[in-house]
Short mmCIF file of C-alpha atoms in Angstrom, two decimals:
data_model
loop_
_atom_site.label_atom_id
_atom_site.label_comp_id
_atom_site.label_asym_id
_atom_site.label_seq_id
_atom_site.Cartn_x
_atom_site.Cartn_y
_atom_site.Cartn_z
CA MET A 1 54.26 98.00 104.54
CA SER A 2 57.04 97.12 102.12
CA THR A 3 59.87 99.61 101.80
CA PHE A 4 60.84 98.34 98.35
CA PRO A 5 60.93 101.42 96.10
CA PHE A 6 59.10 99.98 93.05
CA ASP A 7 55.62 98.52 92.73
CA ILE A 8 56.01 97.56 89.05
CA VAL A 9 59.00 96.08 87.24
CA GLY A 10 58.76 95.64 83.49
CA PHE A 11 61.15 93.44 81.53
CA ASP A 12 62.18 93.16 77.94
CA LEU A 13 62.17 89.52 76.79
CA ASP A 14 64.89 88.54 74.30
CA GLY A 15 68.32 89.16 75.78
CA THR A 16 66.94 90.40 79.08
CA LEU A 17 64.78 87.79 80.78
CA LEU A 18 65.47 85.01 78.30
CA ASP A 19 68.53 83.83 76.43
CA SER A 20 66.73 83.05 73.19
CA HIS A 21 69.57 83.48 70.72
CA GLY A 22 69.80 79.78 69.84
CA ASP A 23 66.18 79.54 68.74
CA LEU A 24 66.29 82.90 66.99
CA ALA A 25 69.45 81.84 65.16
CA ALA A 26 67.81 78.63 64.00
CA ALA A 27 64.82 80.58 62.68
CA VAL A 28 66.76 83.28 60.84
CA ASN A 29 69.14 80.72 59.33
CA HIS A 30 66.18 78.64 58.18
CA ALA A 31 64.79 81.72 56.44
CA ILE A 32 67.96 82.88 54.72
CA ALA A 33 68.69 79.32 53.56
CA HIS A 34 65.66 79.74 51.28
CA GLU A 35 67.63 82.54 49.63
CA GLY A 36 70.70 80.34 49.26
CA ARG A 37 72.58 82.16 52.01
CA GLN A 38 75.15 80.55 54.28
CA ALA A 39 74.14 80.00 57.89
CA ILE A 40 75.32 82.54 60.46
CA PRO A 41 76.86 81.10 63.65
CA ALA A 42 74.48 81.42 66.58
CA SER A 43 77.07 83.41 68.51
CA GLU A 44 77.06 86.02 65.73
CA VAL A 45 73.26 86.13 65.49
CA ARG A 46 73.31 87.62 69.00
CA ASP A 47 74.61 90.83 67.42
CA LEU A 48 71.70 90.92 64.95
CA ILE A 49 68.92 90.73 67.54
CA GLY A 50 67.02 93.82 68.64
CA GLY A 51 63.95 95.66 67.44
CA GLY A 52 61.98 92.63 66.28
CA ALA A 53 62.16 89.80 63.74
CA LYS A 54 62.10 92.04 60.67
CA LYS A 55 65.15 93.97 61.81
CA MET A 56 66.96 90.74 62.66
CA LEU A 57 66.18 89.29 59.23
CA ALA A 58 67.24 92.49 57.45
CA ARG A 59 70.57 92.47 59.29
CA ALA A 60 71.08 88.78 58.48
CA LEU A 61 70.49 89.41 54.79
CA GLU A 62 72.80 92.40 54.85
CA VAL A 63 75.73 90.43 56.30
CA THR A 64 75.26 87.44 53.99
CA GLY A 65 74.77 89.06 50.58
CA GLU A 66 72.78 91.44 48.43
CA PRO A 67 69.42 92.99 49.36
CA VAL A 68 66.23 91.24 48.26
CA SER A 69 63.03 92.73 46.89
CA ASP A 70 60.34 93.86 49.31
CA ALA A 71 58.09 91.02 48.18
CA ARG A 72 60.83 88.43 48.73
CA PHE A 73 61.65 89.95 52.12
CA ASP A 74 58.03 89.52 53.17
CA GLU A 75 58.15 85.87 52.07
CA LEU A 76 61.33 85.23 54.05
CA HIS A 77 59.88 87.00 57.07
CA ARG A 78 56.87 84.69 56.98
CA ILE A 79 59.14 81.64 56.63
CA LEU A 80 61.12 82.83 59.64
CA LEU A 81 58.03 83.38 61.78
CA ASP A 82 56.47 80.04 60.87
CA PHE A 83 59.65 78.15 61.73
CA TYR A 84 60.15 80.09 64.93
CA GLU A 85 56.60 79.52 66.11
CA ALA A 86 57.05 75.78 65.64
CA ASN A 87 60.43 75.76 67.45
CA ILE A 88 60.05 78.59 69.91
CA ALA A 89 61.47 77.15 73.13
CA VAL A 90 63.92 74.45 72.11
CA GLU A 91 66.95 76.19 73.61
CA THR A 92 65.41 79.32 75.16
CA ARG A 93 65.87 79.62 78.91
CA LEU A 94 65.92 82.22 81.67
CA PHE A 95 69.30 83.79 82.15
CA PRO A 96 71.15 82.55 85.27
CA GLY A 97 69.56 83.75 88.47
CA GLY A 98 66.34 84.68 86.68
CA LEU A 99 64.01 82.41 88.61
CA GLU A 100 65.40 83.46 91.97
CA MET A 101 65.14 87.10 90.95
CA LEU A 102 61.49 86.68 89.97
CA ASP A 103 60.84 84.97 93.30
CA GLY A 104 62.51 87.86 95.10
CA LEU A 105 60.40 90.47 93.35
CA ALA A 106 57.21 88.50 93.99
CA ALA A 107 58.09 88.19 97.67
CA ARG A 108 58.27 91.99 97.80
CA GLY A 109 54.79 92.32 96.31
CA VAL A 110 56.02 93.64 92.98
CA LYS A 111 53.85 93.41 89.88
CA ILE A 112 56.01 91.95 87.13
CA ALA A 113 55.36 92.63 83.45
CA VAL A 114 56.94 91.80 80.11
CA VAL A 115 57.08 94.51 77.46
CA THR A 116 58.73 93.26 74.28
CA ASN A 117 58.93 94.05 70.58
CA LYS A 118 58.36 90.35 69.91
CA LEU A 119 54.89 89.48 68.64
CA GLU A 120 52.59 89.07 71.62
CA ARG A 121 51.45 85.56 70.70
CA PHE A 122 55.07 84.40 70.54
CA ALA A 123 55.88 85.84 73.95
CA LEU A 124 52.81 84.21 75.48
CA ARG A 125 53.64 80.85 73.92
CA ILE A 126 57.24 80.92 75.16
CA PHE A 127 56.14 81.57 78.72
CA ASP A 128 53.51 78.84 78.48
CA GLU A 129 56.12 76.34 77.28
CA LEU A 130 58.59 77.39 79.98
CA GLY A 131 55.94 77.31 82.71
CA LEU A 132 56.40 80.99 83.53
CA SER A 133 53.08 82.51 82.48
CA ASP A 134 51.78 82.96 86.03
CA ARG A 135 54.79 85.11 86.90
CA PHE A 136 53.54 88.17 85.01
CA PHE A 137 50.48 90.33 85.49
CA THR A 138 50.64 91.26 81.80
CA VAL A 139 52.61 90.48 78.65
CA ILE A 140 52.66 93.19 75.98
CA GLY A 141 54.10 92.58 72.52
CA GLY A 142 55.32 94.80 69.73
CA ASP A 143 52.05 94.28 67.86
CA THR A 144 49.72 94.65 70.86
CA LEU A 145 48.86 98.29 70.14
CA GLY A 146 49.26 98.16 66.38
CA PRO A 147 51.88 99.61 64.03
CA GLY A 148 54.21 102.40 65.10
CA LYS A 149 53.91 101.77 68.83
CA ALA A 150 56.84 99.45 69.52
CA LYS A 151 59.96 100.42 71.43
CA PRO A 152 61.76 102.82 71.46
CA HIS A 153 58.40 104.60 71.48
CA PRO A 154 56.96 104.78 75.01
CA ASP A 155 53.47 103.48 74.14
CA LEU A 156 54.00 99.87 75.27
CA ILE A 157 55.37 100.99 78.62
CA PHE A 158 52.47 103.37 79.06
CA GLU A 159 50.17 100.43 78.34
CA MET A 160 51.92 98.46 81.10
CA LEU A 161 51.20 101.25 83.58
CA ASP A 162 47.60 101.56 82.41
CA ARG A 163 47.06 97.82 82.85
CA ALA A 164 48.51 98.05 86.35
CA GLY A 165 45.88 100.67 87.13
CA VAL A 166 48.31 103.37 88.16
CA SER A 167 48.79 106.98 87.15
CA ARG A 168 51.59 107.48 84.64
CA GLU A 169 52.78 110.48 86.61
CA GLU A 170 52.86 108.76 90.00
CA ALA A 171 53.74 105.17 89.10
CA ARG A 172 56.58 103.63 91.07
CA ALA A 173 57.82 101.64 88.11
CA VAL A 174 61.11 100.68 86.48
CA TYR A 175 62.06 98.94 83.25
CA VAL A 176 64.81 96.37 82.62
CA GLY A 177 66.29 95.82 79.17
CA ASP A 178 69.41 95.22 77.10
CA THR A 179 69.32 97.58 74.09
CA THR A 180 68.84 101.21 73.14
CA TYR A 181 65.27 100.29 72.16
CA ASP A 182 64.67 99.58 75.85
CA THR A 183 66.51 102.51 77.37
CA GLY A 184 64.95 104.83 74.81
CA ALA A 185 61.43 103.63 75.55
CA ALA A 186 61.95 103.88 79.31
CA ALA A 187 63.34 107.41 79.02
CA ALA A 188 60.47 108.47 76.76
CA ALA A 189 58.02 107.08 79.31
CA GLY A 190 59.79 108.82 82.19
CA LEU A 191 60.90 105.62 83.92
CA PRO A 192 64.32 104.66 85.24
CA CYS A 193 65.95 101.77 83.41
CA VAL A 194 68.35 98.99 84.36
CA ALA A 195 70.45 97.41 81.60
CA VAL A 196 71.72 93.83 81.71
CA SER A 197 75.27 93.44 80.41
CA PHE A 198 74.71 89.78 79.51
CA GLY A 199 72.05 90.49 76.89
CA PHE A 200 72.06 91.27 73.17
CA CYS A 201 73.33 94.80 73.74
CA ASP A 202 73.52 96.99 70.62
CA LYS A 203 76.05 99.24 72.37
CA PRO A 204 78.53 98.60 75.17
CA PRO A 205 76.27 98.09 78.22
CA ARG A 206 77.44 101.19 80.02
CA GLU A 207 76.78 103.31 76.95
CA LEU A 208 73.11 102.29 76.62
CA GLY A 209 71.95 105.21 78.74
CA ALA A 210 70.55 103.14 81.62
CA ASN A 211 70.44 104.35 85.20
CA ALA A 212 72.23 101.19 86.33
CA VAL A 213 73.90 98.17 84.73
CA ILE A 214 73.94 94.66 86.19
CA ASP A 215 76.09 91.69 85.26
CA HIS A 216 73.91 88.97 86.85
CA PHE A 217 70.30 88.79 88.00
CA ASP A 218 71.36 88.46 91.62
CA GLN A 219 72.34 92.14 91.34
CA LEU A 220 68.93 93.39 90.18
CA ILE A 221 67.09 93.76 93.48
CA PRO A 222 70.04 95.56 95.15
CA ALA A 223 70.28 97.82 92.09
CA LEU A 224 66.57 98.65 92.35
CA ASP A 225 66.96 99.39 96.05
CA TYR A 226 69.79 101.76 95.17
CA LEU A 227 67.82 103.48 92.41
CA GLY A 228 64.95 104.05 94.82
CA THR A 229 67.28 105.53 97.39
CA ALA A 230 68.95 107.71 94.79
CA SER A 231 65.57 109.10 93.66
CA VAL A 232 66.49 108.99 89.99
CA ARG A 233 63.02 109.75 88.75
#
């Protein structure tokens, strides 16, 4: 029997598993160009990511000029989504060490999930294009359960546990993310959380409230072993 302390590991997507900032930057700049705004360097778009496309777009509009009407915002949001869907995995890749880390978890019999605020169909398409779909027992998006359920609410993580067929109270599960949306959702669901310092962190990594912080994916499995030993739950 495996002595690995977790049966389920859930991951955020953007900024955690995948470095997607190049494709997200292209999409948000395409949208704001329709409003006559100047493009934002991709390196600066990293700081705008977190909480979903609407929040990213709102932040981009805020840093490039005046607010727009609600109706115009909805138009720009649709423009952003359409462009992104057509160009979803041009630059997006696993962060370094990601493939080896996934192999390591699989070798330990871990069920691996993705729980993201990205629209579910976008997450599924990215993994299809990257050839990663068979790595995950489930992919749950910000729209999967309907409005008001996305992170930092715990509902999506609870859904992950339900789909794994385990009791929420007894699940040996952990969540990995890069923002306060992730640490907040994990805490609300009663799960330990690991933060990645290389993501799109909305606070300094060690201020996100995670139980552990890693700087490379080759540190994740040792960190999970430590968390299990420390009995953080």
